Amino acid sequence: MRLRNLTLCIITVATILGMFLSCQSQEELDMRNYLSNGRSLYEVKCRNCHGEQGEGLGELAPPLTDSLSLKKKKKQLSCIIKNGLEGEIQVHGKVYNEKMPAFTELTDMEVAQLIVYITNSFGNSQGHYPYNRVTEDLKNCPSSAQL
Amino acid sequence: MRFSNLFFAMMVLFACAACRQPGKLPIYGPRDVAPGQTDTVYKTIPPFSFLNQDSVPLTQDAFKGKVYVADFFFTSCSSICPVMHRNMKTLYDAYKGNPDVLFLSHTIDEKYDKPSRLKKYAQKLGVDEKQWQFVWGPKKDVYSIAEKDYLVAVQEDSTARDGFVHQGWLVLIDPDKRIRGAYDGTLPEQTGKLKKDIATLLAEYKK
């Protein structure tokens, strides 16, 4: 009888604890998924210009290591990736004036995976960015790709 | 059984034909024996003249007695060119200041890549030096030298993302104007091999 109570108690506690833990790590789990898909997408679509380590390419493509710049533009990243970017920008205090092509073929989910990857690699760590935020952000893209 | 033996023998023969002296790179392209001579005549890059990034004519004379790496690209190319030139730049950095090694990039976009644009591109890539020349020429001349002489396929194609399709070969030319290697410039491993092969080629000509 005592033993049965104890077992029941342990099971109950473990279940509650398990639920709590799994709740907590659902976002982490999502983020891990986004990260690994984002990395594959980055290698195919972005690495040629922005480099293996996000180092950029001379003045032809900016590095993606400027956390401040990425943070400031967080809500615009979806539009930049989907619609491309041209005109003068500053990254790490250096001026870039080139053209990034549009990646219109990407789904909102893929854009989100890319954002999570670049904002959590190359010395950045800005956490998760679920795809519904991308859907939201894309409603407010500037008509030209300029910022 | 007999047939497979024959096949095997042929493979060995082929392998031997491809055998080369150690420390020497193969020589590419069709070859002839000139009439009345016993020496093999190899395919060579014919004379050329293009405008470089300073709008100055650049001819084959500039490459006399030099080892050089040639490629074909265009400045608005967003697919393979950035990675090709990223890799080529590592070669350039490795042989920077070596007067016997040069680099030659031809644009295949006659319309937009005028010399002034090539100049800007070179500056932005960080290689605006005599050792790496960027050249512009009439489409028919550039396409012809690419396909017939450097053996690199290039083509205008409105369905391709940037309007052209072309291959990312880096072609290694020896001081006798012969092709000694072609490397996929989009792959760091191949570019690494090219770096070694340049050294091998330089050593061959030192003797």
mmCIF file of C-alpha atoms in Angstrom:
data_model
loop_
_atom_site.group_PDB
_atom_site.id
_atom_site.type_symbol
_atom_site.label_atom_id
_atom_site.label_comp_id
_atom_site.label_asym_id
_atom_site.label_seq_id
_atom_site.Cartn_x
_atom_site.Cartn_y
_atom_site.Cartn_z
ATOM 1 C CA MET A 1 0.000 0.000 0.000
ATOM 2 C CA ARG A 2 2.693 2.454 0.986
ATOM 3 C CA LEU A 3 4.811 1.402 -1.914
ATOM 4 C CA ARG A 4 1.888 1.858 -4.289
ATOM 5 C CA ASN A 5 1.347 5.391 -3.058
ATOM 6 C CA LEU A 6 4.962 6.187 -3.446
ATOM 7 C CA THR A 7 5.018 4.837 -6.997
ATOM 8 C CA LEU A 8 1.932 6.807 -7.882
ATOM 9 C CA CYS A 9 3.440 9.886 -6.402
ATOM 10 C CA ILE A 10 6.655 9.475 -8.338
ATOM 11 C CA ILE A 11 4.790 8.895 -11.583
ATOM 12 C CA THR A 12 2.647 11.968 -11.050
ATOM 13 C CA VAL A 13 5.598 14.163 -10.244
ATOM 14 C CA ALA A 14 7.580 12.797 -13.181
ATOM 15 C CA THR A 15 4.684 13.408 -15.566
ATOM 16 C CA ILE A 16 4.202 16.968 -14.417
ATOM 17 C CA LEU A 17 7.920 17.606 -14.529
ATOM 18 C CA GLY A 18 8.125 16.035 -17.982
ATOM 19 C CA MET A 19 5.293 18.179 -19.288
ATOM 20 C CA PHE A 20 6.919 21.252 -17.877
ATOM 21 C CA LEU A 21 10.285 20.413 -19.370
ATOM 22 C CA SER A 22 8.901 19.517 -22.797
ATOM 23 C CA CYS A 23 6.927 22.747 -22.772
ATOM 24 C CA GLN A 24 10.043 24.697 -22.067
ATOM 25 C CA SER A 25 12.099 23.050 -24.723
ATOM 26 C CA GLN A 26 9.505 23.071 -27.505
ATOM 27 C CA GLU A 27 10.930 26.386 -28.680
ATOM 28 C CA GLU A 28 14.455 25.072 -28.359
ATOM 29 C CA LEU A 29 13.449 22.033 -30.354
ATOM 30 C CA ASP A 30 11.912 24.198 -33.071
ATOM 31 C CA MET A 31 14.965 26.381 -33.117
ATOM 32 C CA ARG A 32 17.245 23.406 -33.554
ATOM 33 C CA ASN A 33 15.183 22.326 -36.551
ATOM 34 C CA TYR A 34 15.197 25.811 -38.042
ATOM 35 C CA LEU A 35 18.947 26.053 -37.499
ATOM 36 C CA SER A 36 19.811 22.862 -39.317
ATOM 37 C CA ASN A 37 17.484 23.578 -42.253
ATOM 38 C CA GLY A 38 18.687 27.170 -42.290
ATOM 39 C CA ARG A 39 22.272 26.024 -42.552
ATOM 40 C CA SER A 40 21.531 23.865 -45.619
ATOM 41 C CA LEU A 41 19.660 26.714 -47.279
ATOM 42 C CA TYR A 42 22.482 29.126 -46.483
ATOM 43 C CA GLU A 43 25.046 26.818 -48.054
ATOM 44 C CA VAL A 44 23.068 26.605 -51.285
ATOM 45 C CA LYS A 45 21.773 30.180 -51.587
ATOM 46 C CA CYS A 46 23.937 32.571 -49.608
ATOM 47 C CA ARG A 47 27.376 31.138 -48.918
ATOM 48 C CA ASN A 48 28.764 32.021 -52.356
ATOM 49 C CA CYS A 49 28.493 35.739 -51.551
ATOM 50 C CA HIS A 50 28.451 35.968 -47.763
ATOM 51 C CA GLY A 51 31.030 33.232 -47.151
ATOM 52 C CA GLU A 52 31.359 30.082 -45.083
ATOM 53 C CA GLN A 53 31.860 32.074 -41.883
ATOM 54 C CA GLY A 54 29.627 34.993 -42.868
ATOM 55 C CA GLU A 55 32.767 36.956 -43.660
ATOM 56 C CA GLY A 56 31.407 38.555 -46.858
ATOM 57 C CA LEU A 57 33.404 39.107 -50.046
ATOM 58 C CA GLY A 58 35.534 42.230 -50.217
ATOM 59 C CA GLU A 59 33.222 45.179 -50.809
ATOM 60 C CA LEU A 60 31.071 43.070 -53.101
ATOM 61 C CA ALA A 61 29.032 41.493 -50.291
ATOM 62 C CA PRO A 62 28.866 42.588 -46.636
ATOM 63 C CA PRO A 63 29.708 40.238 -43.760
ATOM 64 C CA LEU A 64 26.831 38.918 -41.656
ATOM 65 C CA THR A 65 28.816 39.297 -38.460
ATOM 66 C CA ASP A 66 27.504 42.732 -37.471
ATOM 67 C CA SER A 67 25.086 41.722 -34.706
ATOM 68 C CA LEU A 68 23.971 45.271 -34.123
ATOM 69 C CA SER A 69 23.081 45.815 -37.752
ATOM 70 C CA LEU A 70 21.191 42.524 -37.912
ATOM 71 C CA LYS A 71 19.355 43.293 -34.683
ATOM 72 C CA LYS A 72 18.371 46.733 -35.907
ATOM 73 C CA LYS A 73 17.079 45.240 -39.147
ATOM 74 C CA LYS A 74 15.486 42.171 -37.607
ATOM 75 C CA LYS A 75 11.997 43.044 -38.858
ATOM 76 C CA GLN A 76 13.356 43.871 -42.321
ATOM 77 C CA LEU A 77 15.410 40.722 -42.800
ATOM 78 C CA SER A 78 12.450 38.841 -44.305
ATOM 79 C CA CYS A 79 11.991 41.533 -46.947
ATOM 80 C CA ILE A 80 15.753 41.710 -47.639
ATOM 81 C CA ILE A 81 15.980 37.971 -48.203
ATOM 82 C CA LYS A 82 12.777 37.661 -50.196
ATOM 83 C CA ASN A 83 13.048 40.819 -52.312
ATOM 84 C CA GLY A 84 16.769 41.506 -52.448
ATOM 85 C CA LEU A 85 18.544 44.708 -51.506
ATOM 86 C CA GLU A 86 20.320 47.548 -53.265
ATOM 87 C CA GLY A 87 21.622 50.980 -52.471
ATOM 88 C CA GLU A 88 24.052 52.158 -49.855
ATOM 89 C CA ILE A 89 24.152 50.382 -46.513
ATOM 90 C CA GLN A 90 26.649 50.398 -43.632
ATOM 91 C CA VAL A 91 27.902 47.242 -42.004
ATOM 92 C CA HIS A 92 30.606 47.354 -39.327
ATOM 93 C CA GLY A 93 30.913 51.042 -40.183
ATOM 94 C CA LYS A 94 31.889 50.256 -43.771
ATOM 95 C CA VAL A 95 29.847 51.373 -46.758
ATOM 96 C CA TYR A 96 28.514 48.805 -49.201
ATOM 97 C CA ASN A 97 26.718 49.755 -52.358
ATOM 98 C CA GLU A 98 25.962 46.674 -54.373
ATOM 99 C CA LYS A 99 22.985 44.579 -55.262
ATOM 100 C CA MET A 100 21.722 41.452 -53.568
ATOM 101 C CA PRO A 101 19.387 39.381 -55.735
ATOM 102 C CA ALA A 102 15.832 38.523 -54.650
ATOM 103 C CA PHE A 103 15.016 35.017 -53.478
ATOM 104 C CA THR A 104 11.317 35.044 -54.318
ATOM 105 C CA GLU A 105 11.220 31.257 -54.504
ATOM 106 C CA LEU A 106 11.662 30.874 -50.733
ATOM 107 C CA THR A 107 8.658 30.039 -48.549
ATOM 108 C CA ASP A 108 8.003 31.953 -45.309
ATOM 109 C CA MET A 109 9.235 28.921 -43.400
ATOM 110 C CA GLU A 110 12.494 28.852 -45.364
ATOM 111 C CA VAL A 111 13.025 32.594 -44.849
ATOM 112 C CA ALA A 112 12.478 32.064 -41.111
ATOM 113 C CA GLN A 113 14.959 29.194 -41.072
ATOM 114 C CA LEU A 114 17.533 31.404 -42.800
ATOM 115 C CA ILE A 115 16.934 34.250 -40.362
ATOM 116 C CA VAL A 116 17.340 31.906 -37.387
ATOM 117 C CA TYR A 117 20.526 30.511 -38.912
ATOM 118 C CA ILE A 118 22.246 33.818 -39.697
ATOM 119 C CA THR A 119 21.188 35.519 -36.469
ATOM 120 C CA ASN A 120 22.541 32.601 -34.428
ATOM 121 C CA SER A 121 25.794 31.950 -36.283
ATOM 122 C CA PHE A 122 28.938 33.931 -37.103
ATOM 123 C CA GLY A 123 29.087 35.286 -33.558
ATOM 124 C CA ASN A 124 25.395 36.272 -33.449
ATOM 125 C CA SER A 125 22.993 34.783 -30.937
ATOM 126 C CA GLN A 126 19.563 36.321 -31.143
ATOM 127 C CA GLY A 127 17.312 33.360 -30.485
ATOM 128 C CA HIS A 128 14.341 31.915 -32.284
ATOM 129 C CA TYR A 129 12.228 33.566 -35.004
ATOM 130 C CA PRO A 130 9.092 31.569 -35.870
ATOM 131 C CA TYR A 131 7.746 31.656 -39.416
ATOM 132 C CA ASN A 132 4.542 33.493 -38.533
ATOM 133 C CA ARG A 133 6.712 36.520 -37.702
ATOM 134 C CA VAL A 134 8.087 36.314 -41.242
ATOM 135 C CA THR A 135 4.562 36.245 -42.672
ATOM 136 C CA GLU A 136 3.818 39.356 -40.606
ATOM 137 C CA ASP A 137 7.054 41.126 -41.623
ATOM 138 C CA LEU A 138 6.496 40.443 -45.305
ATOM 139 C CA LYS A 139 3.223 42.382 -45.233
ATOM 140 C CA ASN A 140 5.186 45.541 -44.513
ATOM 141 C CA CYS A 141 7.993 45.360 -47.049
ATOM 142 C CA PRO A 142 9.044 48.694 -48.537
ATOM 143 C CA SER A 143 7.893 48.858 -52.159
ATOM 144 C CA SER A 144 11.449 49.185 -53.420
ATOM 145 C CA ALA A 145 13.989 46.927 -51.824
ATOM 146 C CA GLN A 146 15.782 49.970 -50.434
ATOM 147 C CA LEU A 147 15.933 50.699 -46.763
ATOM 148 C CA MET B 1 36.389 -13.911 -70.871
ATOM 149 C CA ARG B 2 38.626 -13.177 -73.843
ATOM 150 C CA PHE B 3 36.854 -9.918 -74.373
ATOM 151 C CA SER B 4 37.292 -8.894 -70.777
ATOM 152 C CA ASN B 5 40.995 -9.677 -71.055
ATOM 153 C CA LEU B 6 41.227 -7.488 -74.100
ATOM 154 C CA PHE B 7 39.329 -4.786 -72.282
ATOM 155 C CA PHE B 8 41.717 -5.038 -69.375
ATOM 156 C CA ALA B 9 44.730 -4.826 -71.642
ATOM 157 C CA MET B 10 43.303 -1.741 -73.255
ATOM 158 C CA MET B 11 42.683 -0.135 -69.919
ATOM 159 C CA VAL B 12 46.289 -0.736 -68.951
ATOM 160 C CA LEU B 13 47.431 0.745 -72.236
ATOM 161 C CA PHE B 14 45.270 3.798 -71.722
ATOM 162 C CA ALA B 15 46.498 4.176 -68.209
ATOM 163 C CA CYS B 16 50.066 4.056 -69.476
ATOM 164 C CA ALA B 17 49.381 6.576 -72.188
ATOM 165 C CA ALA B 18 48.129 8.821 -69.446
ATOM 166 C CA CYS B 19 51.208 8.057 -67.359
ATOM 167 C CA ARG B 20 53.316 11.076 -67.032
ATOM 168 C CA GLN B 21 56.694 11.876 -65.720
ATOM 169 C CA PRO B 22 56.555 12.396 -61.984
ATOM 170 C CA GLY B 23 56.426 16.053 -61.004
ATOM 171 C CA LYS B 24 55.081 17.068 -64.388
ATOM 172 C CA LEU B 25 51.557 18.135 -65.221
ATOM 173 C CA PRO B 26 49.754 16.703 -68.246
ATOM 174 C CA ILE B 27 49.308 18.791 -71.379
ATOM 175 C CA TYR B 28 45.705 19.201 -72.523
ATOM 176 C CA GLY B 29 44.050 19.592 -75.896
ATOM 177 C CA PRO B 30 44.465 18.054 -79.351
ATOM 178 C CA ARG B 31 47.982 17.562 -80.622
ATOM 179 C CA ASP B 32 49.685 17.068 -83.977
ATOM 180 C CA VAL B 33 53.000 16.063 -85.316
ATOM 181 C CA ALA B 34 54.105 18.890 -87.550
ATOM 182 C CA PRO B 35 54.946 17.774 -91.102
ATOM 183 C CA GLY B 36 58.613 16.935 -91.490
ATOM 184 C CA GLN B 37 59.196 17.073 -87.738
ATOM 185 C CA THR B 38 59.219 14.476 -85.037
ATOM 186 C CA ASP B 39 58.170 16.691 -82.146
ATOM 187 C CA THR B 40 54.566 16.732 -81.015
ATOM 188 C CA VAL B 41 52.889 20.072 -81.484
ATOM 189 C CA TYR B 42 50.478 20.911 -78.678
ATOM 190 C CA LYS B 43 47.479 23.148 -78.803
ATOM 191 C CA THR B 44 48.350 26.663 -77.676
ATOM 192 C CA ILE B 45 46.388 29.806 -76.816
ATOM 193 C CA PRO B 46 46.454 32.027 -79.943
ATOM 194 C CA PRO B 47 47.396 35.730 -79.815
ATOM 195 C CA PHE B 48 44.707 37.995 -78.383
ATOM 196 C CA SER B 49 44.070 41.623 -77.561
ATOM 197 C CA PHE B 50 41.427 42.789 -75.098
ATOM 198 C CA LEU B 51 40.806 46.003 -73.146
ATOM 199 C CA ASN B 52 41.742 45.744 -69.502
ATOM 200 C CA GLN B 53 40.199 47.428 -66.459
ATOM 201 C CA ASP B 54 42.173 50.606 -67.233
ATOM 202 C CA SER B 55 40.878 50.612 -70.837
ATOM 203 C CA VAL B 56 44.377 49.758 -72.057
ATOM 204 C CA PRO B 57 44.787 47.007 -74.670
ATOM 205 C CA LEU B 58 46.198 43.863 -73.107
ATOM 206 C CA THR B 59 47.820 41.366 -75.446
ATOM 207 C CA GLN B 60 49.398 37.978 -75.099
ATOM 208 C CA ASP B 61 52.786 39.730 -74.782
ATOM 209 C CA ALA B 62 51.927 40.485 -71.167
ATOM 210 C CA PHE B 63 51.899 36.728 -70.505
ATOM 211 C CA LYS B 64 55.132 35.904 -72.287
ATOM 212 C CA GLY B 65 57.107 33.410 -70.229
ATOM 213 C CA LYS B 66 54.518 33.469 -67.427
ATOM 214 C CA VAL B 67 52.305 30.917 -65.777
ATOM 215 C CA TYR B 68 48.744 32.213 -65.649
ATOM 216 C CA VAL B 69 45.256 31.268 -64.520
ATOM 217 C CA ALA B 70 42.383 32.269 -66.807
ATOM 218 C CA ASP B 71 38.640 32.287 -66.201
ATOM 219 C CA PHE B 72 35.353 33.623 -67.592
ATOM 220 C CA PHE B 73 32.796 35.504 -65.497
ATOM 221 C CA PHE B 74 30.592 38.601 -65.397
ATOM 222 C CA THR B 75 30.198 41.183 -62.661
ATOM 223 C CA SER B 76 26.428 40.824 -62.163
ATOM 224 C CA CYS B 77 26.687 37.048 -61.810
ATOM 225 C CA SER B 78 25.121 36.000 -58.527
ATOM 226 C CA SER B 79 25.578 32.262 -58.784
ATOM 227 C CA ILE B 80 29.033 30.762 -59.251
ATOM 228 C CA CYS B 81 31.197 33.846 -59.885
ATOM 229 C CA PRO B 82 31.381 35.149 -56.308
ATOM 230 C CA VAL B 83 32.585 31.800 -55.032
ATOM 231 C CA MET B 84 34.945 31.334 -58.005
ATOM 232 C CA HIS B 85 36.579 34.664 -57.329
ATOM 233 C CA ARG B 86 36.625 34.058 -53.591
ATOM 234 C CA ASN B 87 38.641 30.901 -54.294
ATOM 235 C CA MET B 88 40.747 32.538 -56.990
ATOM 236 C CA LYS B 89 41.585 35.303 -54.543
ATOM 237 C CA THR B 90 43.115 32.758 -52.170
ATOM 238 C CA LEU B 91 45.405 31.742 -55.058
ATOM 239 C CA TYR B 92 46.137 35.348 -55.806
ATOM 240 C CA ASP B 93 47.023 35.976 -52.168
ATOM 241 C CA ALA B 94 49.270 32.905 -52.163
ATOM 242 C CA TYR B 95 51.235 34.099 -55.225
ATOM 243 C CA LYS B 96 50.972 37.821 -54.637
ATOM 244 C CA GLY B 97 54.127 39.592 -55.730
ATOM 245 C CA ASN B 98 55.434 36.591 -57.672
ATOM 246 C CA PRO B 99 56.278 38.053 -61.102
ATOM 247 C CA ASP B 100 55.954 34.645 -62.797
ATOM 248 C CA VAL B 101 52.299 34.048 -61.888
ATOM 249 C CA LEU B 102 49.447 36.108 -63.367
ATOM 250 C CA PHE B 103 45.658 35.994 -63.332
ATOM 251 C CA LEU B 104 43.335 36.827 -66.219
ATOM 252 C CA SER B 105 39.552 37.154 -65.892
ATOM 253 C CA HIS B 106 37.482 37.682 -69.037
ATOM 254 C CA THR B 107 33.984 39.107 -68.815
ATOM 255 C CA ILE B 108 31.378 37.378 -70.981
ATOM 256 C CA ASP B 109 28.977 40.307 -70.593
ATOM 257 C CA GLU B 110 30.022 42.626 -73.404
ATOM 258 C CA LYS B 111 27.072 44.944 -72.856
ATOM 259 C CA TYR B 112 27.389 45.846 -69.174
ATOM 260 C CA ASP B 113 30.904 44.991 -68.099
ATOM 261 C CA LYS B 114 32.743 47.880 -69.739
ATOM 262 C CA PRO B 115 36.297 48.436 -68.444
ATOM 263 C CA SER B 116 35.166 51.060 -65.906
ATOM 264 C CA ARG B 117 32.832 48.512 -64.376
ATOM 265 C CA LEU B 118 35.573 45.900 -64.299
ATOM 266 C CA LYS B 119 37.797 48.408 -62.535
ATOM 267 C CA LYS B 120 35.194 48.962 -59.836
ATOM 268 C CA TYR B 121 34.705 45.234 -59.466
ATOM 269 C CA ALA B 122 38.439 44.626 -59.064
ATOM 270 C CA GLN B 123 38.654 47.375 -56.456
ATOM 271 C CA LYS B 124 35.734 45.961 -54.514
ATOM 272 C CA LEU B 125 37.138 42.460 -54.668
ATOM 273 C CA GLY B 126 40.360 43.988 -53.338
ATOM 274 C CA VAL B 127 42.615 42.895 -56.191
ATOM 275 C CA ASP B 128 43.162 46.043 -58.206
ATOM 276 C CA GLU B 129 46.735 45.234 -59.171
ATOM 277 C CA LYS B 130 48.629 44.490 -62.358
ATOM 278 C CA GLN B 131 48.993 40.840 -61.365
ATOM 279 C CA TRP B 132 45.271 40.168 -61.843
ATOM 280 C CA GLN B 133 43.896 41.601 -65.066
ATOM 281 C CA PHE B 134 40.202 41.900 -65.898
ATOM 282 C CA VAL B 135 39.492 42.140 -69.608
ATOM 283 C CA TRP B 136 36.644 43.104 -71.883
ATOM 284 C CA GLY B 137 36.300 42.267 -75.575
ATOM 285 C CA PRO B 138 33.733 41.864 -78.341
ATOM 286 C CA LYS B 139 31.423 38.961 -77.588
ATOM 287 C CA LYS B 140 32.469 36.896 -80.589
ATOM 288 C CA ASP B 141 36.166 37.138 -79.691
ATOM 289 C CA VAL B 142 35.683 36.309 -76.009
ATOM 290 C CA TYR B 143 33.260 33.440 -76.633
ATOM 291 C CA SER B 144 35.482 32.028 -79.336
ATOM 292 C CA ILE B 145 38.662 32.062 -77.249
ATOM 293 C CA ALA B 146 36.707 30.588 -74.307
ATOM 294 C CA GLU B 147 35.303 27.651 -76.209
ATOM 295 C CA LYS B 148 37.920 26.941 -78.855
ATOM 296 C CA ASP B 149 41.062 27.726 -76.937
ATOM 297 C CA TYR B 150 40.521 27.606 -73.176
ATOM 298 C CA LEU B 151 37.879 24.873 -73.662
ATOM 299 C CA VAL B 152 35.352 26.559 -71.347
ATOM 300 C CA ALA B 153 31.673 26.572 -72.342
ATOM 301 C CA VAL B 154 29.904 29.953 -72.149
ATOM 302 C CA GLN B 155 26.509 30.918 -73.457
ATOM 303 C CA GLU B 156 23.952 33.667 -73.268
ATOM 304 C CA ASP B 157 20.680 32.246 -71.976
ATOM 305 C CA SER B 158 17.706 34.402 -71.089
ATOM 306 C CA THR B 159 16.171 31.576 -69.042
ATOM 307 C CA ALA B 160 19.159 31.384 -66.690
ATOM 308 C CA ARG B 161 18.925 33.407 -63.493
ATOM 309 C CA ASP B 162 21.454 36.052 -64.556
ATOM 310 C CA GLY B 163 21.058 35.677 -68.316
ATOM 311 C CA PHE B 164 24.151 33.535 -68.918
ATOM 312 C CA VAL B 165 25.205 29.985 -68.343
ATOM 313 C CA HIS B 166 28.846 29.206 -68.073
ATOM 314 C CA GLN B 167 31.300 26.922 -66.376
ATOM 315 C CA GLY B 168 33.448 27.902 -63.449
ATOM 316 C CA TRP B 169 36.714 26.495 -64.733
ATOM 317 C CA LEU B 170 40.008 28.013 -63.738
ATOM 318 C CA VAL B 171 42.390 27.159 -66.571
ATOM 319 C CA LEU B 172 46.119 26.851 -65.950
ATOM 320 C CA ILE B 173 48.358 27.990 -68.824
ATOM 321 C CA ASP B 174 52.116 27.395 -68.985
ATOM 322 C CA PRO B 175 54.813 29.761 -70.358
ATOM 323 C CA ASP B 176 54.539 27.919 -73.701
ATOM 324 C CA LYS B 177 50.833 28.913 -73.874
ATOM 325 C CA ARG B 178 49.652 25.338 -73.399
ATOM 326 C CA ILE B 179 46.754 24.221 -71.148
ATOM 327 C CA ARG B 180 48.146 22.291 -68.192
ATOM 328 C CA GLY B 181 45.037 21.929 -66.068
ATOM 329 C CA ALA B 182 41.402 22.921 -65.590
ATOM 330 C CA TYR B 183 39.919 23.173 -62.104
ATOM 331 C CA ASP B 184 36.403 23.744 -60.838
ATOM 332 C CA GLY B 185 36.792 27.168 -59.255
ATOM 333 C CA THR B 186 33.650 26.710 -57.176
ATOM 334 C CA LEU B 187 35.290 23.961 -55.107
ATOM 335 C CA PRO B 188 37.921 24.871 -52.514
ATOM 336 C CA GLU B 189 39.576 21.410 -52.832
ATOM 337 C CA GLN B 190 40.093 21.879 -56.573
ATOM 338 C CA THR B 191 41.440 25.361 -56.037
ATOM 339 C CA GLY B 192 43.826 23.890 -53.485
ATOM 340 C CA LYS B 193 45.027 21.427 -56.102
ATOM 341 C CA LEU B 194 45.527 24.280 -58.555
ATOM 342 C CA LYS B 195 47.638 26.086 -55.984
ATOM 343 C CA LYS B 196 49.941 23.055 -55.756
ATOM 344 C CA ASP B 197 49.978 22.570 -59.523
ATOM 345 C CA ILE B 198 51.100 26.157 -60.062
ATOM 346 C CA ALA B 199 54.104 25.394 -57.847
ATOM 347 C CA THR B 200 54.786 22.186 -59.799
ATOM 348 C CA LEU B 201 54.636 24.093 -63.067
ATOM 349 C CA LEU B 202 56.950 26.829 -61.805
ATOM 350 C CA ALA B 203 59.429 24.155 -60.735
ATOM 351 C CA GLU B 204 59.253 22.517 -64.152
ATOM 352 C CA TYR B 205 60.303 25.757 -65.810
ATOM 353 C CA LYS B 206 63.000 26.569 -63.264
ATOM 354 C CA LYS B 207 65.098 23.660 -64.564
#
